[in-house]
Coordinates of C-alpha atoms in Angstrom, one line a residue:
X191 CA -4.0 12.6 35.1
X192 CA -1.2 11.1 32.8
X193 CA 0.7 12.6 30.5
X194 CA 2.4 10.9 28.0
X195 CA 6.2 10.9 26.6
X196 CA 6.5 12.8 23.1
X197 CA 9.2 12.6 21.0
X198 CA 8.4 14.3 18.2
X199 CA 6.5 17.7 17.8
X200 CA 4.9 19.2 14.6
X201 CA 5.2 23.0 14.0
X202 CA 3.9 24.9 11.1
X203 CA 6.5 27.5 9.9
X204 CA 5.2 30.9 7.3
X205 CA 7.9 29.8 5.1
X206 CA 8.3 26.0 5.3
X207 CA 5.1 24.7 5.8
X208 CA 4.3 21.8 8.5
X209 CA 7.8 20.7 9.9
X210 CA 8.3 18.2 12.0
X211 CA 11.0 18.5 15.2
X212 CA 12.4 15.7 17.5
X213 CA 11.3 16.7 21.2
X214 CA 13.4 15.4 24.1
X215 CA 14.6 16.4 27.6
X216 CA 11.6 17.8 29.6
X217 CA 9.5 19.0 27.3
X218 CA 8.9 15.7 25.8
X219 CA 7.4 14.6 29.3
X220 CA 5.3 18.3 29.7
X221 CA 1.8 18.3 28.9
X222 CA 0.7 19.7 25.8
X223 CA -2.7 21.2 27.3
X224 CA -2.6 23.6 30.4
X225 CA -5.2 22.2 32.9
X226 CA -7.2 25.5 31.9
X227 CA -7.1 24.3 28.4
X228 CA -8.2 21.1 28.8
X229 CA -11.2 22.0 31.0
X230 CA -12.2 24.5 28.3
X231 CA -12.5 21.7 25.6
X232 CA -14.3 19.5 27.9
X233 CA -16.7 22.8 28.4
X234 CA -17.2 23.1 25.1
X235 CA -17.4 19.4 24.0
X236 CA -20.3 19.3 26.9
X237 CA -22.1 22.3 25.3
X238 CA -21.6 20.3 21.9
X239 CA -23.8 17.3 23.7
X240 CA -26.3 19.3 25.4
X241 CA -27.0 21.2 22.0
X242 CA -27.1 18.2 19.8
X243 CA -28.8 16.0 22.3
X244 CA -26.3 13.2 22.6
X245 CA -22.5 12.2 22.2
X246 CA -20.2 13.8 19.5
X247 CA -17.1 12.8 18.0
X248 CA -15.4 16.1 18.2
X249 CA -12.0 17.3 16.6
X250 CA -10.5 20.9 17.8
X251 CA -7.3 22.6 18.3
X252 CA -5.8 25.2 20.6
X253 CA -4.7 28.5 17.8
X254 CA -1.7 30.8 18.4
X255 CA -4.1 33.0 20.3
X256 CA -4.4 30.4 23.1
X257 CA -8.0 30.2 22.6
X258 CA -10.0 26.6 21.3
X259 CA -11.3 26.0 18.4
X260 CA -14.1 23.3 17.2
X261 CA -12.7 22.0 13.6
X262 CA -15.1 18.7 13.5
X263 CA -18.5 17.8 15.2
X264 CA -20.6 15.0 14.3
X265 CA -22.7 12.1 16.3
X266 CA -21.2 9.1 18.0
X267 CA -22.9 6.4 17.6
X268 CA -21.7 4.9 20.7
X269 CA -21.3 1.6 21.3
X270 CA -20.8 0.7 25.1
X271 CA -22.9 -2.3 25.8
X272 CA -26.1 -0.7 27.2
X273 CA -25.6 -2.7 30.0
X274 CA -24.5 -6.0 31.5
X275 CA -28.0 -7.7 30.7
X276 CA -26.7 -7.3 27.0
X277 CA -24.0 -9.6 27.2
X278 CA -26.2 -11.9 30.3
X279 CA -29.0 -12.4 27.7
X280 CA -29.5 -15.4 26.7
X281 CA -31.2 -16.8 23.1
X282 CA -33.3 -19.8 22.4
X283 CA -31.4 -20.0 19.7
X284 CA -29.1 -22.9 19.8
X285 CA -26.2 -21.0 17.8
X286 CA -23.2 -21.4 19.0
X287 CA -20.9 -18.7 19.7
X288 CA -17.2 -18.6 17.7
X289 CA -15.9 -15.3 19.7
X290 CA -16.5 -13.1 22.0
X291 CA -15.5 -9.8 23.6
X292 CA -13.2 -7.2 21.6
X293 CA -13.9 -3.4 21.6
X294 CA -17.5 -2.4 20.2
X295 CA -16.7 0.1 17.2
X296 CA -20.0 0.5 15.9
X297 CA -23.5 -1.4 17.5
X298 CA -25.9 -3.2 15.5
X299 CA -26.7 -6.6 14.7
X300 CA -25.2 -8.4 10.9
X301 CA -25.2 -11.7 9.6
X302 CA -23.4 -12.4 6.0
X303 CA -20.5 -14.8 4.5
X304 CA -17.3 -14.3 6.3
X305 CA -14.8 -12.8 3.5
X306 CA -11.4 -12.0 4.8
X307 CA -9.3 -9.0 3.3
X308 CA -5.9 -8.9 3.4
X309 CA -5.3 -7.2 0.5
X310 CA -6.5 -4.2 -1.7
X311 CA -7.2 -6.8 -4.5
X312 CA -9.9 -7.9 -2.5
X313 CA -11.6 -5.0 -2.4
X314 CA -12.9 -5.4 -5.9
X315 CA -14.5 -9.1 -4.9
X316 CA -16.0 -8.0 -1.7
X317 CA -19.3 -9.6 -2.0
X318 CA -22.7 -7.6 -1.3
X319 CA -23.8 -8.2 2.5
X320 CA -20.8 -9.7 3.5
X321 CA -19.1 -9.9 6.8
X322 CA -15.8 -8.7 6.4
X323 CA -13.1 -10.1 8.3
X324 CA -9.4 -9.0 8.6
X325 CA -6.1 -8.6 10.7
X326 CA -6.4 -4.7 10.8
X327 CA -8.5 -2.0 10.8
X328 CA -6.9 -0.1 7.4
X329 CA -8.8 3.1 6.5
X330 CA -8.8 2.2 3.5
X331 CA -11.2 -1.1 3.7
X332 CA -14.2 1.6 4.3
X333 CA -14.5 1.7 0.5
X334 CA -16.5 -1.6 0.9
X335 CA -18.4 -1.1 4.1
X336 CA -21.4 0.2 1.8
X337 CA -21.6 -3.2 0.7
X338 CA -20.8 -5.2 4.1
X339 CA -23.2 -6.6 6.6
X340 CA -20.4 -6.4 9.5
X341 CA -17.4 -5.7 10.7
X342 CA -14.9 -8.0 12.8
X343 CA -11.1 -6.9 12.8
X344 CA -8.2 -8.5 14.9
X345 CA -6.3 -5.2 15.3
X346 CA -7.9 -1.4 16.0
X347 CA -9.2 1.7 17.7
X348 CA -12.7 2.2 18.0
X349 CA -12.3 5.8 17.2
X350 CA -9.9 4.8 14.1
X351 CA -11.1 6.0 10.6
X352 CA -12.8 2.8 10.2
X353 CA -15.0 3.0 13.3
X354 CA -16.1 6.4 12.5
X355 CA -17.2 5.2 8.9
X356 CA -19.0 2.0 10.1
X357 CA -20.6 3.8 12.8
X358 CA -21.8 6.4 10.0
X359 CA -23.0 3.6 7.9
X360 CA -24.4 1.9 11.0
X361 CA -22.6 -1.5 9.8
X362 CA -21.7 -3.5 13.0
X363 CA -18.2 -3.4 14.0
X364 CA -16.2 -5.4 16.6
X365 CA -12.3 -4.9 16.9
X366 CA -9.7 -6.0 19.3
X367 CA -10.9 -9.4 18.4
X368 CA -7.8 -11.7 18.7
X369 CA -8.0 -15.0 16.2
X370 CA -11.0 -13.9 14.1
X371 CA -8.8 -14.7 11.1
X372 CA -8.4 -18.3 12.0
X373 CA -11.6 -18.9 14.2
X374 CA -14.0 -17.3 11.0
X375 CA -13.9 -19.8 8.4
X376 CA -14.3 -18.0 4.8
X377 CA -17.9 -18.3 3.0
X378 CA -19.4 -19.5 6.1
X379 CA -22.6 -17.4 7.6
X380 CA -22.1 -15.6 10.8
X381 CA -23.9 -13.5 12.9
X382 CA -22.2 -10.5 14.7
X383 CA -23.6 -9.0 18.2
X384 CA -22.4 -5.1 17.9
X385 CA -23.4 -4.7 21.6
X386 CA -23.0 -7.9 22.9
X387 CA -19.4 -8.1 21.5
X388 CA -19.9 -11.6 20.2
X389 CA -20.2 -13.7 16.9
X390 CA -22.2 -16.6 16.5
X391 CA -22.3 -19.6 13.8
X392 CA -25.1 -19.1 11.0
X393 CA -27.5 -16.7 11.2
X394 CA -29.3 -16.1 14.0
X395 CA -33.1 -15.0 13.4
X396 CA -33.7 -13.7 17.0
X397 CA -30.9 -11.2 16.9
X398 CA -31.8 -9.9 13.5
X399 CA -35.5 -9.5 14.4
X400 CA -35.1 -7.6 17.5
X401 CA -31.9 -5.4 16.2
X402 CA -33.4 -2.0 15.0
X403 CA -32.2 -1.5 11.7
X404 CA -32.7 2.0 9.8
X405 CA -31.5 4.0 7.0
X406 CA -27.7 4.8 6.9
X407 CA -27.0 7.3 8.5
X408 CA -25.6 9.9 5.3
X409 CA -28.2 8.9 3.3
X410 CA -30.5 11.9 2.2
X411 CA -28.4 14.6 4.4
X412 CA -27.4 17.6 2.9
X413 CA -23.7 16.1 2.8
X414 CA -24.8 13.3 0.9
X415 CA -26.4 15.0 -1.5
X416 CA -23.4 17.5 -1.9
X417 CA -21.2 14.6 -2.2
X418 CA -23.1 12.6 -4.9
X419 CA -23.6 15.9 -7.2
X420 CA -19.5 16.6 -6.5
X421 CA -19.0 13.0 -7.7
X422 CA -19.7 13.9 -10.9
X423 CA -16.8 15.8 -11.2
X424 CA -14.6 14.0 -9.4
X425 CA -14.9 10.0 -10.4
X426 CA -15.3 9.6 -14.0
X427 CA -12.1 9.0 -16.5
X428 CA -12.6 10.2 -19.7
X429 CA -8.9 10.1 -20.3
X430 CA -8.5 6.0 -21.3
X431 CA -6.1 5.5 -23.8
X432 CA -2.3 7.3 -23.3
X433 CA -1.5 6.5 -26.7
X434 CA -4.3 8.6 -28.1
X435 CA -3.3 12.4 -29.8
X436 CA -7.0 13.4 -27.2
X437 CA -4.5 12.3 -24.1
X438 CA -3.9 16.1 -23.4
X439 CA -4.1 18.0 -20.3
X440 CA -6.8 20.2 -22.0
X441 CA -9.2 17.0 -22.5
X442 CA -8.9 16.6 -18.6
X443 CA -12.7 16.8 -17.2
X444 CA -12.7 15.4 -14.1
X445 CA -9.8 14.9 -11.2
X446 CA -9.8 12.1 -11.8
X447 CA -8.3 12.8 -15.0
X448 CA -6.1 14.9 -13.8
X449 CA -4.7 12.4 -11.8
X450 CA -5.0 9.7 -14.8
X451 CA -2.7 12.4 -16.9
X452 CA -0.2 13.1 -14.3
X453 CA 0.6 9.6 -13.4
X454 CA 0.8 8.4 -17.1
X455 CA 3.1 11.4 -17.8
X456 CA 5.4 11.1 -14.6
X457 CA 5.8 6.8 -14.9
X458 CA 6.9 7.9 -18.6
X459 CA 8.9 10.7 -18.1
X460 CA 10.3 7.8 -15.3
X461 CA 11.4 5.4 -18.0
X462 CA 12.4 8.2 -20.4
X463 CA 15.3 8.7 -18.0
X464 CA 18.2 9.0 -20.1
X465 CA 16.4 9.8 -23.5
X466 CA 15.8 13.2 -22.1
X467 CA 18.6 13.9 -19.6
X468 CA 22.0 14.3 -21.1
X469 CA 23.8 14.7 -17.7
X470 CA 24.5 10.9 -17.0
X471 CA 26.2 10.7 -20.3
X472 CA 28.7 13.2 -18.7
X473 CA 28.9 12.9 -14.9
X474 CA 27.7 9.1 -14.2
X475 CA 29.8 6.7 -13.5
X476 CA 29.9 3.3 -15.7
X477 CA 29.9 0.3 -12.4
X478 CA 33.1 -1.9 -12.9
X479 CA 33.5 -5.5 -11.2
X480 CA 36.4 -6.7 -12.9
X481 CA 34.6 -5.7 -16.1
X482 CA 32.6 -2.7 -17.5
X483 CA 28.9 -3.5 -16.7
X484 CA 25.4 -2.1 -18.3
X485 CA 24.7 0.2 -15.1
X486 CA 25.6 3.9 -14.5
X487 CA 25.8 5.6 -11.0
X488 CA 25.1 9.1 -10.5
X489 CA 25.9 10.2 -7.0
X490 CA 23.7 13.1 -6.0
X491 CA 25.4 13.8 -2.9
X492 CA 27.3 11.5 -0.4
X493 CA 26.8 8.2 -2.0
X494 CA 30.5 7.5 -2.8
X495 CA 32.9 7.0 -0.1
X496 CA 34.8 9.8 -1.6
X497 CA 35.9 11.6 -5.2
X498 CA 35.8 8.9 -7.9
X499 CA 37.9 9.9 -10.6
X500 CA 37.7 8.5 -14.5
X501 CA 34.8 7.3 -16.2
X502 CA 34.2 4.0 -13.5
X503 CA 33.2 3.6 -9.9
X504 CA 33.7 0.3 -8.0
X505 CA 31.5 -1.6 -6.3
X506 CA 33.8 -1.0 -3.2
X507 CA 34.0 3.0 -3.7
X508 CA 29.8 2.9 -3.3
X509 CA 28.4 3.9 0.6
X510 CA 25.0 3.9 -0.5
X511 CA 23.0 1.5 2.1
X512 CA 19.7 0.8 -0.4
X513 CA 22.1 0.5 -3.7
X514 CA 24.1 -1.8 -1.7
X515 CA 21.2 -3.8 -0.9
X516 CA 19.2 -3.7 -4.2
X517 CA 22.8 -5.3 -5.4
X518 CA 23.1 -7.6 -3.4
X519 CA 19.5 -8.6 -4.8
X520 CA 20.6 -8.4 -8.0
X521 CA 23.9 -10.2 -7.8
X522 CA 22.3 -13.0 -4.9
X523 CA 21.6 -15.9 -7.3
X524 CA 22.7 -16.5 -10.7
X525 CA 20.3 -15.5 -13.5
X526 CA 19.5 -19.4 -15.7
X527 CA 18.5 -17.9 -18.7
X528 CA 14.8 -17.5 -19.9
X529 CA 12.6 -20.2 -19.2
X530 CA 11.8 -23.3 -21.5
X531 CA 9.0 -21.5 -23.8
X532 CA 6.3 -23.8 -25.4
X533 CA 5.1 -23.5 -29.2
X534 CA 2.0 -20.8 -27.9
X535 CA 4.3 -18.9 -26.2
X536 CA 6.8 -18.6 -28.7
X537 CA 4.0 -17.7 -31.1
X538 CA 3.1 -14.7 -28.3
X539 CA 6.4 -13.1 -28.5
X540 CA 6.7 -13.2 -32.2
X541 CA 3.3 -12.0 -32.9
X542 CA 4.2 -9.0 -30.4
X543 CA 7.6 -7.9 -32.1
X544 CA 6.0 -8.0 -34.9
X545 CA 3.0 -5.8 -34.1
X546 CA 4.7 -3.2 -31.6
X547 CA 7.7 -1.9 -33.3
X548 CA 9.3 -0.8 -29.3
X549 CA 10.0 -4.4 -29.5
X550 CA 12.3 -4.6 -32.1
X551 CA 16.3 -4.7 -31.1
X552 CA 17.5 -3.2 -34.3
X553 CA 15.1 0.1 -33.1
X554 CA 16.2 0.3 -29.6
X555 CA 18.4 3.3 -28.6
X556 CA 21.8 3.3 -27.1
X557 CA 20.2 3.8 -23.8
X558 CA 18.1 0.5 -24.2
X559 CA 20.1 -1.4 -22.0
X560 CA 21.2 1.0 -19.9
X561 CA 20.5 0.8 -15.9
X562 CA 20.8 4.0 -14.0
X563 CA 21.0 4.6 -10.5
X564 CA 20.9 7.8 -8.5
X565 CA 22.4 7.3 -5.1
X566 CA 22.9 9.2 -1.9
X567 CA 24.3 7.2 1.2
X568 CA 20.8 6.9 2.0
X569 CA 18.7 7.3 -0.9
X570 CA 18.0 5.6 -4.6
X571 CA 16.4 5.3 -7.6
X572 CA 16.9 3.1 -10.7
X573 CA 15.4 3.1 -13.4
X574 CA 16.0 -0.3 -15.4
X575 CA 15.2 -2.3 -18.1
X576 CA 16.1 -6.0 -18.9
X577 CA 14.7 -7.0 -22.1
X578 CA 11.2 -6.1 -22.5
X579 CA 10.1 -5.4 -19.0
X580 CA 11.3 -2.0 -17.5
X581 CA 11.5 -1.7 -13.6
X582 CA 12.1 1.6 -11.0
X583 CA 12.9 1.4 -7.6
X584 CA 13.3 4.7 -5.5
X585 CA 14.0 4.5 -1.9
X586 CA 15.3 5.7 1.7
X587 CA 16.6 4.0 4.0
X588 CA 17.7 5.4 7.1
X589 CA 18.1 4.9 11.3
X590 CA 14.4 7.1 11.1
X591 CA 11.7 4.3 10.2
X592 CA 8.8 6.9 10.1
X593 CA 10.6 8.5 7.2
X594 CA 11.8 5.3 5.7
X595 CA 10.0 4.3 2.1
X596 CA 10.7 2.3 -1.2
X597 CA 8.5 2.4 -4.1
X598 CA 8.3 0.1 -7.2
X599 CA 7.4 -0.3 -10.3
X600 CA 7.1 -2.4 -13.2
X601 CA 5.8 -3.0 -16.5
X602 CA 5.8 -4.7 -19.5
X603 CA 6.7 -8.0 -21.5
X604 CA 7.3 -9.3 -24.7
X605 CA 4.1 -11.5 -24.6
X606 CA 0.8 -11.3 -24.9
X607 CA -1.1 -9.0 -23.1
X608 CA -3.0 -11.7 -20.6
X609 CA 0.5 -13.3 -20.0
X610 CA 1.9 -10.1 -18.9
X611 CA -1.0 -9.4 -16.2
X612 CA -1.0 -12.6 -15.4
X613 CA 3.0 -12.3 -14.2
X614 CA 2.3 -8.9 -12.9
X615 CA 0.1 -9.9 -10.5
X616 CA 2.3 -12.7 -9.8
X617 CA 4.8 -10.3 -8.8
X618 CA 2.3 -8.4 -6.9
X619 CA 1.3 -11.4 -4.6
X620 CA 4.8 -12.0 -3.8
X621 CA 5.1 -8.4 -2.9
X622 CA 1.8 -7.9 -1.0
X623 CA 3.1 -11.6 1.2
X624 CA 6.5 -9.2 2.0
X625 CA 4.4 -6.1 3.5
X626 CA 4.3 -4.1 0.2
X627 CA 0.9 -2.4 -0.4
X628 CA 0.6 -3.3 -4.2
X629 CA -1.5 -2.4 -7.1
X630 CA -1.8 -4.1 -10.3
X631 CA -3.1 -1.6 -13.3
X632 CA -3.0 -3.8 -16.6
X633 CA 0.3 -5.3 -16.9
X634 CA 1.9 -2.5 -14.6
X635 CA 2.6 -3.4 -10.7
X636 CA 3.2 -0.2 -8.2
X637 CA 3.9 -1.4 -5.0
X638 CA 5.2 0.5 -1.5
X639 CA 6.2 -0.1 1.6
X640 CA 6.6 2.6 4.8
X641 CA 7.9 3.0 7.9
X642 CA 10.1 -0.4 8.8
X643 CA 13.4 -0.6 10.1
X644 CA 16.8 0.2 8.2
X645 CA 17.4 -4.1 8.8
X646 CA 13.9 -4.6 7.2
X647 CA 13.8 -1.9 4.6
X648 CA 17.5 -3.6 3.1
X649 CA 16.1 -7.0 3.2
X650 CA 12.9 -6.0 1.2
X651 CA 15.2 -4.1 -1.3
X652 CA 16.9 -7.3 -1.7
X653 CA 14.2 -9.0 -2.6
X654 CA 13.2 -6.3 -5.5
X655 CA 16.8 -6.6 -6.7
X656 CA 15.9 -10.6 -7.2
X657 CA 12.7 -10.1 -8.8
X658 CA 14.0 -7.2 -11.5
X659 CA 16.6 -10.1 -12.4
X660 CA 14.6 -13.2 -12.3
X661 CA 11.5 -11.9 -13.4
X662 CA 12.6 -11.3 -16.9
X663 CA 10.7 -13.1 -19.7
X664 CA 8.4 -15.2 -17.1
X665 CA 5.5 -13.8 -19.4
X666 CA 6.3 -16.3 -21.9
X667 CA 4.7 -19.2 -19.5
X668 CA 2.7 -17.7 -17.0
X669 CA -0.1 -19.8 -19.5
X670 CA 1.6 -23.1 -19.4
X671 CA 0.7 -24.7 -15.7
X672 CA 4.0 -27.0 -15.5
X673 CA 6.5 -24.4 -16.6
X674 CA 5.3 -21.9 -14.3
X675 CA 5.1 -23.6 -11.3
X676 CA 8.6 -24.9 -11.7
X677 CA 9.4 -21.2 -12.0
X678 CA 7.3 -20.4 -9.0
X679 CA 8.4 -22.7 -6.7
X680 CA 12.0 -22.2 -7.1
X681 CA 11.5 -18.2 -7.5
X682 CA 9.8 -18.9 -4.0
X683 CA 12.7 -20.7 -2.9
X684 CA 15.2 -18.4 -4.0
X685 CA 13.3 -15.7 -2.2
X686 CA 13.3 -17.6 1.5
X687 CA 17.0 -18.1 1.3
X688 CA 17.7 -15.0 0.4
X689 CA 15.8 -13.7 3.5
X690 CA 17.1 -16.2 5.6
X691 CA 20.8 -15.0 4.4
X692 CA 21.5 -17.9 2.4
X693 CA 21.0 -17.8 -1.2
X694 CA 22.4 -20.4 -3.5
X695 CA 25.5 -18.3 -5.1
X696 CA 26.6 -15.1 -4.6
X697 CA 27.8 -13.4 -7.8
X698 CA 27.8 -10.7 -10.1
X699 CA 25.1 -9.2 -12.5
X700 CA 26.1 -10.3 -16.2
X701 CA 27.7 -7.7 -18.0
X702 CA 26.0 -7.3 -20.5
X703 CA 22.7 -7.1 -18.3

């Protein structure tokens, strides 16, 4: 047998909840099953296949009482060749094959276009019958397998959430197949072998004759029917407009609205920050570099390297490892200035501060221009705004990756509404290229990113600190080809020097940012 190192442990506490502990010395290399233990759960998965006639994907758990329990049971639809003959068998078919081997996830026979997904964006183009192709076997691409012919995936388990849903769905899967992205040319037809762990070019008529194909497997069970009259109350969004006097918890139908409510209400009580908290005005700290600057710094805990007395903090006075990085974003290249507008764009801003009074200067608030951020030596969020776009960054960075995070966000503009989107998900591509999972909603990006080194996590935050500065009135020609790909390719430029630790300039933010 082999038992495997553990360094961490989860416990569940009365009071706490699920905690989780570091593990070391020689209980991280003790077994967490007794020998009785483990021969009990392979007793009872047995009994599980002898009663339902074949193999089972089972979940259970040992209880504070010692004894097992059976928290999951449902059919494998395994997936082992059924024998070397599969993979010997030879076609008259004069297809030719493009890979071969990987890890069988789910058998079956599917031909379709390639379309690779790399991102959740492409979710919403996946094509009905479709092969889908991608570097990794997220759990979150089974949204589309419904719709998707095959499965071929460079990276993953065959008993990953992915697997489990093809096989459910009885959509041929293959993983563990190295290249596919290159070799699988997008739009082209292929035909994947589920068994014979092999893809061929263009569809191959033989194979699809002889594969049985049948009903998925959900469709008219119980669950299935459970789940479509649940969905009813869980999928539609009655609650559109936030602007509207019906945007009320009470109007809330579905979850769905729930959800719609609570993350409208939290992003706004977000960039309310300072409208409706009247601490900073007392405790904050206004950042000086050899002038008084727009931004404030509360420190919640240890994020000054000690007391700070008066009413300004120094750059040098500051411990806090992501502030210190979003700065050195911020400050990395010398903001030029809006970009040369043309006559439509001009025309876009004006018509917009004339129609939406929250554009206006002479109406904005003496926190308008304020930037806030709340710091701990390893922890912060800002809450920003730079003209008319309005950004939040809140982050940890630590020497624990799993518990390292930074999530962004940002909206707005002072164009038109399609030239806003349009730079949102500009911003968004740049983002997703960087490892950010990111999310365009109208003219809003949210965007996050989990789990990577302190090194890593501070040279992402840099790169948010240059996009809140340089992003800033790019609206105004995301419609005019010439003037944005200027702006792109030296924004892109910009970006690979600052993560190759050379940006142009290193200076401060304006003061009057």
């Amino acid at each position: 047998k082999e038992v495997r190192v553990k360094e961490r442990a989860f416990v569940c506490y009365p009071q706490e909840g699920v905690c989780r502990m570091d593990v070391a010395g020689e209980r991280a290399s003790m077994a967490s099953l007794t020998e009785e233990q483990a021969l009990e759960l392979a007793r009872i998965a047995i009994r599980l296949e002898e009663h339902y006639g074949g193999p089972q994907d089972v979940e259970g758990a040992i209880g504070p009482d010692g004894c097992a329990y059976v928290l999951q049971c449902r059919p494998l639809q395994q997936m082992e060749p059924s024998g070397q003959e599969v993979l010997d068998r030879q076609w008259e078919s004069s297809a030719r094959v493009l890979l071969a081997w990987g890890a069988t996830a789910s058998p079956g026979v599917g031909a379709g276009p390639v379309f690779k997904v790399e991102k959740d964006a492409d979710l919403l183009r996946f094509p009905q019958g479709a092969v889908l192709v991608s570097h990794q076997a997220l759990p979150r691409w089974a949204a589309v397998l419904s719709r998707a012919s095959a499965v071929v995936t460079e990276q993953g388990s065959v008993t990953g959430h992915l697997a489990n849903v093809a096989r459910e769905f009885r959509v041929p899967a293959l993983m563990g197949l190295s290249k596919a992205m290159a070799v699988l040319e997008q739009g082209k037809i292929v035909t994947v072998d589920g068994e014979a762990r092999r893809v061929y070019e263009g569809r191959v008529r033989e194979l699809l004759e002889q594969a049985a194909v049948g009903p998925p497997m959900m469709e008219g069970s119980p669950v299935h029917s459970t789940l479509r009259a649940v969905m009813a109350h869980v999928t539609p969004l009655n609650l559109i407009d936030p602007d509207s006097p019906f945007f009320r918890p009470e109007r809330c139908q579905t979850l769905h609205d729930i959800t719609r409510f609570a993350h409208e209400k939290s992003v706004e009580e977000m960039f309310n920050f300072g409208k409706l908290h009247r601490f900073p005005e007392r405790t904050s700290k206004q950042l000086l570099c050899d002038v008084p600057m727009q931004w404030w710094v509360l420190d919640l805990e240890d994020g000054f390297l000690g007391e700070v007395e008066g009413r300004f903090v120094r750059l040098e006075q500051i411990r806090s490892i992501p502030m210190l990085a979003l700065w050195e974003g911020i400050t990395a290249v010398p903001w030029e200035g809006p970009p040369p507008v043309d006559a439509r764009g001009f025309m876009s801003v004006m018509v917009q501060a004339t129609a939406n009074p929250a554009l206006d200067p002479s109406m904005q608030s003496p926190y308008a221009n304020r930037n806030y951020f709340m710091i701990s030596r390893n922890y912060c969020s800002l809450n920003s705004r730079f003209g008319f776009h309005f950004s939040g960054v809140e982050t940890l960075v630590g020497e624990r990756p799993p518990e390292n995070y930074i999530g962004f966000q940002f909206k707005g503009g002072a164009a038109d509404f399609p030239r806003r989107v349009a730079r949102a998900v500009f911003v968004a591509d740049i983002l997703r290229g960087h490892g950010f999972r990111a999310e365009v909603k109208e003219d809003a990006v949210f965007a996050r990113l989990d789990g990577g080194e302190q090194a890593i996590m501070c040279q992402r935050l840099r790169l948010l600190g240059y996009l809140i500065i340089h992003t800033r009135q790019l609206d105004m020609v995301m419609t005019n080809p010439a003037s944005f790909n200027r702006q792109r390719e030296k924004i892109l430029m910009d970006l690979e020097r600052l993560r190759s630790g050379s940006p142009r300039n290193h200076v401060r933010a304006d003061s009057s940012s």
